[in-house]
GROMACS .gro file of C-alpha atoms in nm:
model
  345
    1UNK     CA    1   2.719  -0.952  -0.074
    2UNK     CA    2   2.653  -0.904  -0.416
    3UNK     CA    3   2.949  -1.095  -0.557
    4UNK     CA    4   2.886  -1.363  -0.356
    5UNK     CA    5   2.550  -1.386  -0.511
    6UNK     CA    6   2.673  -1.412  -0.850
    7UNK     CA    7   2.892  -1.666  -0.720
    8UNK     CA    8   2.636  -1.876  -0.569
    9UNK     CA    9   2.434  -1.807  -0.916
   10UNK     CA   10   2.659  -1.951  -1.101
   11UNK     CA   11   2.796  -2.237  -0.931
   12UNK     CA   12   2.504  -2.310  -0.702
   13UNK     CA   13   2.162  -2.229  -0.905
   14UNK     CA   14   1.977  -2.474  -0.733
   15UNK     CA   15   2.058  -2.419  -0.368
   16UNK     CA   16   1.922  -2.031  -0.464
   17UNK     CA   17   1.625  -2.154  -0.602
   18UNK     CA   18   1.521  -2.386  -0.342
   19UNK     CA   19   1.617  -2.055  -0.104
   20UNK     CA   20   1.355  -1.877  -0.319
   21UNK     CA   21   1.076  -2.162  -0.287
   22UNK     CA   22   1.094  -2.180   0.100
   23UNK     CA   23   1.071  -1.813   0.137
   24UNK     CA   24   0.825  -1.802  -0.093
   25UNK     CA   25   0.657  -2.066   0.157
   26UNK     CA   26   0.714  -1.888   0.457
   27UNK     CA   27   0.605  -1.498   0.331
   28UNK     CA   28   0.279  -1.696   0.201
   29UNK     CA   29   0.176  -1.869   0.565
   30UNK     CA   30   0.291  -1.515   0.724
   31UNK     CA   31   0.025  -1.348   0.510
   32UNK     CA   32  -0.186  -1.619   0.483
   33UNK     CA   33  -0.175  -1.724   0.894
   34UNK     CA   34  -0.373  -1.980   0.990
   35UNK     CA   35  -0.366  -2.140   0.627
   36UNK     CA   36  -0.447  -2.443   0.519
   37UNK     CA   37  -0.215  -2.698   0.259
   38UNK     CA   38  -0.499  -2.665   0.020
   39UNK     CA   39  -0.525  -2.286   0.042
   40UNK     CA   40  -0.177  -2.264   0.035
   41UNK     CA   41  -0.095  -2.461  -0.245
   42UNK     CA   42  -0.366  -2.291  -0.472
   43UNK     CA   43  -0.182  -1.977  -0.376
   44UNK     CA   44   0.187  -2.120  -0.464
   45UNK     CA   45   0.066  -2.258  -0.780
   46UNK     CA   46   0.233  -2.576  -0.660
   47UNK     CA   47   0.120  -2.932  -0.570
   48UNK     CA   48   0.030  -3.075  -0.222
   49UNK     CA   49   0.301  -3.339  -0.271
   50UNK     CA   50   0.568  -3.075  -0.329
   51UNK     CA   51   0.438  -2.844  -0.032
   52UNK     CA   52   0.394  -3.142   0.163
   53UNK     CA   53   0.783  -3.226   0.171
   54UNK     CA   54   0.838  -2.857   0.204
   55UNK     CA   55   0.601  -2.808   0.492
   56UNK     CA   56   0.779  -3.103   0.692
   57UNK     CA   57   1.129  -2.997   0.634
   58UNK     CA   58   0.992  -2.671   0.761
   59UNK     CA   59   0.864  -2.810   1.076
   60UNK     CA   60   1.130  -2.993   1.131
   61UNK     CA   61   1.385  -2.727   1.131
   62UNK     CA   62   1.079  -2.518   1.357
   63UNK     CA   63   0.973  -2.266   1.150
   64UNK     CA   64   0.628  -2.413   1.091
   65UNK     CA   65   0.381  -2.506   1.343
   66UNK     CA   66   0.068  -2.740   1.256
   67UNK     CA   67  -0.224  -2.687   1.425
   68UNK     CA   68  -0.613  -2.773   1.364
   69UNK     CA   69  -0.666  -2.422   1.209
   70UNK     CA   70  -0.380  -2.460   0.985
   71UNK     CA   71   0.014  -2.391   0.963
   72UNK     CA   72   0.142  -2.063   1.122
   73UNK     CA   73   0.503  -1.930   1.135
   74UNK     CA   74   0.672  -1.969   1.491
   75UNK     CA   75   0.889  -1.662   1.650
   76UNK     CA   76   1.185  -1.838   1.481
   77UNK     CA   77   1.000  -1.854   1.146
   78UNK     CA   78   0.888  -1.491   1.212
   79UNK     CA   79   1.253  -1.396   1.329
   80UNK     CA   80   1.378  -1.578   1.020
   81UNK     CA   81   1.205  -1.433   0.738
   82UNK     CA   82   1.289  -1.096   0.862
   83UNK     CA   83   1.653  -1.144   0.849
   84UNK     CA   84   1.614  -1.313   0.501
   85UNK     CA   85   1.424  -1.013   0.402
   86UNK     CA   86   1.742  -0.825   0.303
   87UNK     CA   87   1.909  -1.098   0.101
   88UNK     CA   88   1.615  -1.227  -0.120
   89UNK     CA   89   1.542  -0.800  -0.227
   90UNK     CA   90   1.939  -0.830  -0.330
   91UNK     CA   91   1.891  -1.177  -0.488
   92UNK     CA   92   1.559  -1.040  -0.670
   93UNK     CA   93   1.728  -0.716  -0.833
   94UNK     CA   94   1.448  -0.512  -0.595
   95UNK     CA   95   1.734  -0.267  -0.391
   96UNK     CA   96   1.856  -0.176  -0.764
   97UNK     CA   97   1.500  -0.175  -0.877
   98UNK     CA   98   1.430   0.089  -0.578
   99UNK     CA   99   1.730   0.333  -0.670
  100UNK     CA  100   1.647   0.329  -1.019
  101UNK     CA  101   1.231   0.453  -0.958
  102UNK     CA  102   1.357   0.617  -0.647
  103UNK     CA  103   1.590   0.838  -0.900
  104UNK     CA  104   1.301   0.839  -1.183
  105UNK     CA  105   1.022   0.949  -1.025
  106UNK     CA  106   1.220   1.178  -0.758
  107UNK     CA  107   1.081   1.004  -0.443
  108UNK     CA  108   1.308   1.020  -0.124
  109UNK     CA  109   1.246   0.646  -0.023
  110UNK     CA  110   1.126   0.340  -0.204
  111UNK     CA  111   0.991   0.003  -0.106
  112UNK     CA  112   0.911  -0.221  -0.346
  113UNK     CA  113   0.777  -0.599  -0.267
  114UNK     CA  114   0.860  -0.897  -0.521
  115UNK     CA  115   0.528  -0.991  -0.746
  116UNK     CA  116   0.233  -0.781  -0.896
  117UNK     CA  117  -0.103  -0.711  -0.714
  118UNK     CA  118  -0.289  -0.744  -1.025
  119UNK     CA  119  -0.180  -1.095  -1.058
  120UNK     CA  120  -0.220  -1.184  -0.687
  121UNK     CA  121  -0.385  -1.052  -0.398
  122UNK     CA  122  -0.118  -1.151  -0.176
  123UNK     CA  123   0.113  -0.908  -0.311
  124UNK     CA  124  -0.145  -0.654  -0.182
  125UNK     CA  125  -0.108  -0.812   0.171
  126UNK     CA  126   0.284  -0.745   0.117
  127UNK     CA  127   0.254  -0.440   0.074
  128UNK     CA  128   0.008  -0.385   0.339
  129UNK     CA  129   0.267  -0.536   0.584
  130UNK     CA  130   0.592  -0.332   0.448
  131UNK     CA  131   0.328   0.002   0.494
  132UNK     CA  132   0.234  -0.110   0.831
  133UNK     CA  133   0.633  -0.161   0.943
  134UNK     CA  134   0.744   0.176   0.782
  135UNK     CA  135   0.421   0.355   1.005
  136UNK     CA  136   0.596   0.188   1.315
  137UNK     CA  137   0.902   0.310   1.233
  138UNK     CA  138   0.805   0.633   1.163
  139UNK     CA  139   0.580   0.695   1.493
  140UNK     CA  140   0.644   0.956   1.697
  141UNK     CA  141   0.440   1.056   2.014
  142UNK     CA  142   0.124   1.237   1.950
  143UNK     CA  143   0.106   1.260   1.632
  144UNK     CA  144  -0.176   1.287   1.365
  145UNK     CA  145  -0.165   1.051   1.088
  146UNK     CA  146  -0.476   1.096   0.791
  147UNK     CA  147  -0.552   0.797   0.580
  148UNK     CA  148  -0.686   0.770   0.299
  149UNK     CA  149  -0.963   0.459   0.171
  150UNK     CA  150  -0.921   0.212  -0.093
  151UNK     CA  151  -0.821  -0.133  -0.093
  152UNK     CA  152  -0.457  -0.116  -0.040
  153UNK     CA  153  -0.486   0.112   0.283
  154UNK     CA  154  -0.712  -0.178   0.388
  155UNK     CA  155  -0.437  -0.394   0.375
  156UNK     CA  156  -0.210  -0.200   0.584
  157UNK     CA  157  -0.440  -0.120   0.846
  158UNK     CA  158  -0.497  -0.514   0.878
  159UNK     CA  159  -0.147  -0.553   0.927
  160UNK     CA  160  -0.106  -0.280   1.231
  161UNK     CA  161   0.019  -0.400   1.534
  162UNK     CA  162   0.036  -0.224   1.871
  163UNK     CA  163   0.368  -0.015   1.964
  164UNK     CA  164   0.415   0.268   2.221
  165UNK     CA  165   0.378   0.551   2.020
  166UNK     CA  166   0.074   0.442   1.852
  167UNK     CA  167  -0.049   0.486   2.179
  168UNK     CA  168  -0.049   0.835   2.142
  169UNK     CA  169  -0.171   0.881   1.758
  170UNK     CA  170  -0.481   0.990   1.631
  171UNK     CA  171  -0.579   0.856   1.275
  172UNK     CA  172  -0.804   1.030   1.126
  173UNK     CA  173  -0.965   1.011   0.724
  174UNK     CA  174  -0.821   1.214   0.434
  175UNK     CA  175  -1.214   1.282   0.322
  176UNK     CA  176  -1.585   1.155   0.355
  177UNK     CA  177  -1.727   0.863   0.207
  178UNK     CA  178  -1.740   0.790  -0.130
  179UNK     CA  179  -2.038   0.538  -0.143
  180UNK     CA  180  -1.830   0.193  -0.165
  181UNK     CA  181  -1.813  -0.070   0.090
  182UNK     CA  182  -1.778   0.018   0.390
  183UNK     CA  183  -1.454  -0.144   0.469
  184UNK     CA  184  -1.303   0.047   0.211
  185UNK     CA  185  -1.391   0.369   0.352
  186UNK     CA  186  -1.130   0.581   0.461
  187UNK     CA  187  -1.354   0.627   0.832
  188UNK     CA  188  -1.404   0.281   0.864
  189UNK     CA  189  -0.981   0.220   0.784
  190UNK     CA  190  -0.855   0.500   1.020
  191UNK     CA  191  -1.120   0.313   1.258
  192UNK     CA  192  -0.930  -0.031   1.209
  193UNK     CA  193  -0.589   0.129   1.248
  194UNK     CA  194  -0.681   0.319   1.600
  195UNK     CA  195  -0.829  -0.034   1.714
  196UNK     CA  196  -0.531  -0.231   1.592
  197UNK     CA  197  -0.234   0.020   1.757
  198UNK     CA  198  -0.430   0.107   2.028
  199UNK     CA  199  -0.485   0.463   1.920
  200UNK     CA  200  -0.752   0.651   1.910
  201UNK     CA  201  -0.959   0.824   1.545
  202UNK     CA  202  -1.224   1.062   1.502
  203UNK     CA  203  -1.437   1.041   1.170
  204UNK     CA  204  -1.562   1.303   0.946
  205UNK     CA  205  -1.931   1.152   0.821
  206UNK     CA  206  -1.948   1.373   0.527
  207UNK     CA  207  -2.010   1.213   0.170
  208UNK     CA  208  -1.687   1.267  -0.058
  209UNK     CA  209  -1.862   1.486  -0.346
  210UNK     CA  210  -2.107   1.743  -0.210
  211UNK     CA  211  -2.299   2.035  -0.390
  212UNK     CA  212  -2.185   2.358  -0.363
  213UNK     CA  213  -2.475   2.455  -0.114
  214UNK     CA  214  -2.363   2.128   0.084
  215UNK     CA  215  -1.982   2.274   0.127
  216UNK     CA  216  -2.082   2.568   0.240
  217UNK     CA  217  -2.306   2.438   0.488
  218UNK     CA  218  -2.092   2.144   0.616
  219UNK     CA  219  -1.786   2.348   0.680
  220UNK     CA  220  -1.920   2.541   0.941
  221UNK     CA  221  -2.056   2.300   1.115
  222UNK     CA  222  -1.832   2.230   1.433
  223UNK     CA  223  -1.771   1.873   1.430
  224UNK     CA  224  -1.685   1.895   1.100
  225UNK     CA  225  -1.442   2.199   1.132
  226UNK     CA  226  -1.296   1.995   1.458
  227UNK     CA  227  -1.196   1.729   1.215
  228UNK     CA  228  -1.074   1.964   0.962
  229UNK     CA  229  -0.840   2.136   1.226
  230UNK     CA  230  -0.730   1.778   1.294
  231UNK     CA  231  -0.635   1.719   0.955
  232UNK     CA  232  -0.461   2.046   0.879
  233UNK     CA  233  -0.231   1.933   1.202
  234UNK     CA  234  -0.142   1.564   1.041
  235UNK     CA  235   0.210   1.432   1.071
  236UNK     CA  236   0.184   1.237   0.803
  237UNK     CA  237  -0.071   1.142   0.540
  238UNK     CA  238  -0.077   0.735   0.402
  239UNK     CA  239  -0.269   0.728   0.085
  240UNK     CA  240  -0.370   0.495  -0.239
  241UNK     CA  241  -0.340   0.619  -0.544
  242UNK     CA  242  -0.673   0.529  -0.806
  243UNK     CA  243  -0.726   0.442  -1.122
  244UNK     CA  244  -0.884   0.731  -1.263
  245UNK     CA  245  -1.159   0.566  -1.473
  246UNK     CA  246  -1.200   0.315  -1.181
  247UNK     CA  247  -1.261   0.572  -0.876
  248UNK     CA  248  -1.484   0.808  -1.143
  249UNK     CA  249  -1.713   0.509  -1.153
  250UNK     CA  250  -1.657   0.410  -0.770
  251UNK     CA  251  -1.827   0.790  -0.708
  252UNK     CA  252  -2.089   0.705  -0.948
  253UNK     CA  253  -1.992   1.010  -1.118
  254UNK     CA  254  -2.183   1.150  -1.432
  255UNK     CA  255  -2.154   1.103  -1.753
  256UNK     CA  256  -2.049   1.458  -1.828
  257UNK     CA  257  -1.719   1.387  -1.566
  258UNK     CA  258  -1.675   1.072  -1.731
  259UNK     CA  259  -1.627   1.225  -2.107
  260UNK     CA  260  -1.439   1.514  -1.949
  261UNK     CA  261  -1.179   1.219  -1.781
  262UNK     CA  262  -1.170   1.047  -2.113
  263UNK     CA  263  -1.102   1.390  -2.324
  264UNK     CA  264  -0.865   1.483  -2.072
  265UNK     CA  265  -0.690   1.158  -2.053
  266UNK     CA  266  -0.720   1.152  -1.725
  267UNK     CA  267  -0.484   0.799  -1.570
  268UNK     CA  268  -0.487   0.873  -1.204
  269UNK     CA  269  -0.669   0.987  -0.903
  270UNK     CA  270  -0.572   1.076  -0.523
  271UNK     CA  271  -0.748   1.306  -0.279
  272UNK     CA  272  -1.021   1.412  -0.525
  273UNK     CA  273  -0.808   1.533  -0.810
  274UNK     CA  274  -0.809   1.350  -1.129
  275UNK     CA  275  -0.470   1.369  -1.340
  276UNK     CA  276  -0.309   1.338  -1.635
  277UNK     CA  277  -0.026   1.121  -1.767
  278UNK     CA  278   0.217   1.442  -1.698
  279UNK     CA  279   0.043   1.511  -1.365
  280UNK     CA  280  -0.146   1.794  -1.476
  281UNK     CA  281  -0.527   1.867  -1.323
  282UNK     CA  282  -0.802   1.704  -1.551
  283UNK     CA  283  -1.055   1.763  -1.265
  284UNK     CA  284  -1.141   1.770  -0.924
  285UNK     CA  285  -1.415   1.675  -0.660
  286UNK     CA  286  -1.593   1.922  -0.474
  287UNK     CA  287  -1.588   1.754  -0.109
  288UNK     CA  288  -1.424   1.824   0.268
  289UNK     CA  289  -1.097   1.676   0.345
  290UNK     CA  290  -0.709   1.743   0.279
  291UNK     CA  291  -0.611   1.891  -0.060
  292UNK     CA  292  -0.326   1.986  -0.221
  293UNK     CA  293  -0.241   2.286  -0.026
  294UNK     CA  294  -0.319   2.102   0.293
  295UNK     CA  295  -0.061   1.823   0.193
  296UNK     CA  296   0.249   2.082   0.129
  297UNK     CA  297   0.201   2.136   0.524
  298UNK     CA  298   0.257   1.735   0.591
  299UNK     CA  299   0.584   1.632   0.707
  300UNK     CA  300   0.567   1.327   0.571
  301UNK     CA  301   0.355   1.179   0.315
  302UNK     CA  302   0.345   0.791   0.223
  303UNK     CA  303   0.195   0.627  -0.061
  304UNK     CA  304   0.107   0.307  -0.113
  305UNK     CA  305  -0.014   0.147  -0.477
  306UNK     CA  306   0.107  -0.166  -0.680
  307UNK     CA  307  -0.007  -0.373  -0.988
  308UNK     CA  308   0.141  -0.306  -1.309
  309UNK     CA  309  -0.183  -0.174  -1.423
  310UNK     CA  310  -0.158   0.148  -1.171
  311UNK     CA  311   0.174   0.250  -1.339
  312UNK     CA  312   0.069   0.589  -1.496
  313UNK     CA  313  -0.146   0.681  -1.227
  314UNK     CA  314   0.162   0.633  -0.982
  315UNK     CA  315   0.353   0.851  -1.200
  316UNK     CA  316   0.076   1.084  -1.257
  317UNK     CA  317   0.023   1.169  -0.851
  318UNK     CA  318   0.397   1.118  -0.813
  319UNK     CA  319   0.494   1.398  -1.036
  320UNK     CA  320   0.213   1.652  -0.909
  321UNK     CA  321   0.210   1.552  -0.535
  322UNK     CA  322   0.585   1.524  -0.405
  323UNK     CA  323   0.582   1.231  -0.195
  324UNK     CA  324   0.845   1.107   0.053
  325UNK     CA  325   0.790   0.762   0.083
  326UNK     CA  326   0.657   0.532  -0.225
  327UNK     CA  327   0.575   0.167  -0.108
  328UNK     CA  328   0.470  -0.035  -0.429
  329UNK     CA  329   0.557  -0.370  -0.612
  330UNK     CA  330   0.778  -0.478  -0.847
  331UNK     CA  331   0.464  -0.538  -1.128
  332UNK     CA  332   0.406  -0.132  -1.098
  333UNK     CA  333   0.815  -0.041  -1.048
  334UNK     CA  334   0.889  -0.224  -1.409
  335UNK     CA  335   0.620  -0.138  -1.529
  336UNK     CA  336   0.676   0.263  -1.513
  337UNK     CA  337   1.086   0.217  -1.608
  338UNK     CA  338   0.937   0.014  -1.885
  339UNK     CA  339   0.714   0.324  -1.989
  340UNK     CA  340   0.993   0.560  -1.952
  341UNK     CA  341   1.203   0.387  -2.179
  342UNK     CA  342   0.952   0.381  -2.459
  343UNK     CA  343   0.854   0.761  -2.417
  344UNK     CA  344   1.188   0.854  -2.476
  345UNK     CA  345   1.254   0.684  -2.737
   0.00000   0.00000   0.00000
């Protein structure tokens, strides 16, 4: 396979890059589903004359459908793009991209999607969809999955889609609240995912950060400790991973944790522990939910994070929290061999 890429590479540059545009095309209306040419074109950074001749030879060859609402893959665009799948990651560098993080950072299995989420939300969808697949894969009957909040799990709860086993799972949040929109709450998100699989959740209406009084008091209180049992029982756990600064101000934390992030140079947050660039403790949250001890008891655990910008805090969590499964782009994957490179040097 691969030498007949470089073949084609060399001899045939432009059949692989018109290969690259109309996959480009058809991921985009995938994620995008019903889109419109405008929408789509702002997205593709393209004009509606190109797209326009794209679109049609698209149709044509009934991959496309155009309806009222917009353009929406068929089963043989669907069926397509999955078997391309494959082939572009080879064509993009992204399998050798995966074994070299996957070796770096010690992770068992790697996804990585092309693009960067902090250039383009869509890239976020992406890797919403490749969490989504890899939790159907995974499923097994009556399981316990815990999920975490944050943007990214959003996506991959939006991407669910029924499957037997689902049937049978119970999703249930990592933690409480911690005071951001409500779609981005880790109750609302293992919510979404039930609804979507046809599952069932239970919720744990706690706030994230509590007193001291407040922990006492809340862990004894049934429903809560029901939840808690739940948790400690979880299959596997499917978590972001924060920028530290970032989720400190989410929380509306203090000052005083603020300056204690800052002196401790603090890059990355998951499960209500901040860390360092080395994965050491810089601080943690006082709240309910799964912690670190909890997680050595998970069979599997599955993170999901992207955007060059999250680099550090991916290899912060990474190197405290041994995860099995890493799904991120290829902005964050470069990014972090990019890093290594210049700390060793």
């Amino acid at each position: 396979m691969e030498k007949i890429l470089n073949l084609q590479k060399q001899l045939l540059p432009d059949l692989l890059q018109t290969m690259q545009k109309r996959y480009d095309i058809l991921r985009h209306i995938q994620l995008m589903q019903p889109v419109g040419r405008r929408s789509l074109t702002f997205e593709l950074q393209t004009t509606e004359r190109v797209l326009r001749a794209e679109v049609d030879f698209l149709r044509a060859q009934g991959l496309v459908a155009v309806g009222s609402a917009g353009m929406q893959l068929t089963q043989e665009g669907i069926d397509l793009l999955s078997e391309m799948e494959p082939l572009m990651k080879e064509l993009f560098g992204l399998n050798q991209l995966e074994a070299e993080l996957k070796a770096f950072l010690g992770v068992k299995h790697v996804v990585i999607v092309p693009g960067d989420a902090d250039a383009s939300d869509w890239v976020k969808k992406e890797m919403g969809r490749a969490g989504a697949r890899y939790l159907k894969q995974q499923a097994a009957p009556e399981q316990i999955v815990a999920v975490s909040g944050g943007t990214t799990m959003l996506a991959v709860a939006e991407m669910m889609m029924p499957t037997p086993a689902f049937k049978q799972t119970t999703f249930v949040p990592t933690r409480g609240g911690v005071g951001e929109a409500v779609e981005l709450e880790a109750n609302y998100i293992a919510s979404l995912m039930a609804k979507r699989t046809g599952g069932t959740y239970r919720m744990l209406h706690i706030p994230d950060e509590l007193s001291d009084e407040a922990y006492q008091t809340l862990q004894k209180e049934p429903h809560i400790r029901e939840v808690l049992d739940l948790l400690r029982s979880a299959r596997m756990v499917v978590h972001g991973i924060g920028d530290a600064k970032t989720m400190a101000i989410r929380r509306k934390s203090s000052a005083e944790v603020l300056a204690k992030l800052e002196a401790g140079k603090a890059v990355g947050e998951s499960f209500g522990y901040y860390f360092d660039r080395d994965g050491q403790i810089v601080h943690r949250v006082r709240t309910l939910g799964l912690d670190l001890e909890g997680l050595e008891r998970v069979e599997q655990k599955v993170a999901v994070a992207g955007g060059a910008s999250k680099a550090e805090a991916i290899v912060a969590v990474c190197s405290l929290v041994s995860q099995d499964t890493l799904i991120t782009d290829e902005g964050a994957a470069r990014a972090i061999l990019k890093n290594a490179i210049v700390h060793q040097e």
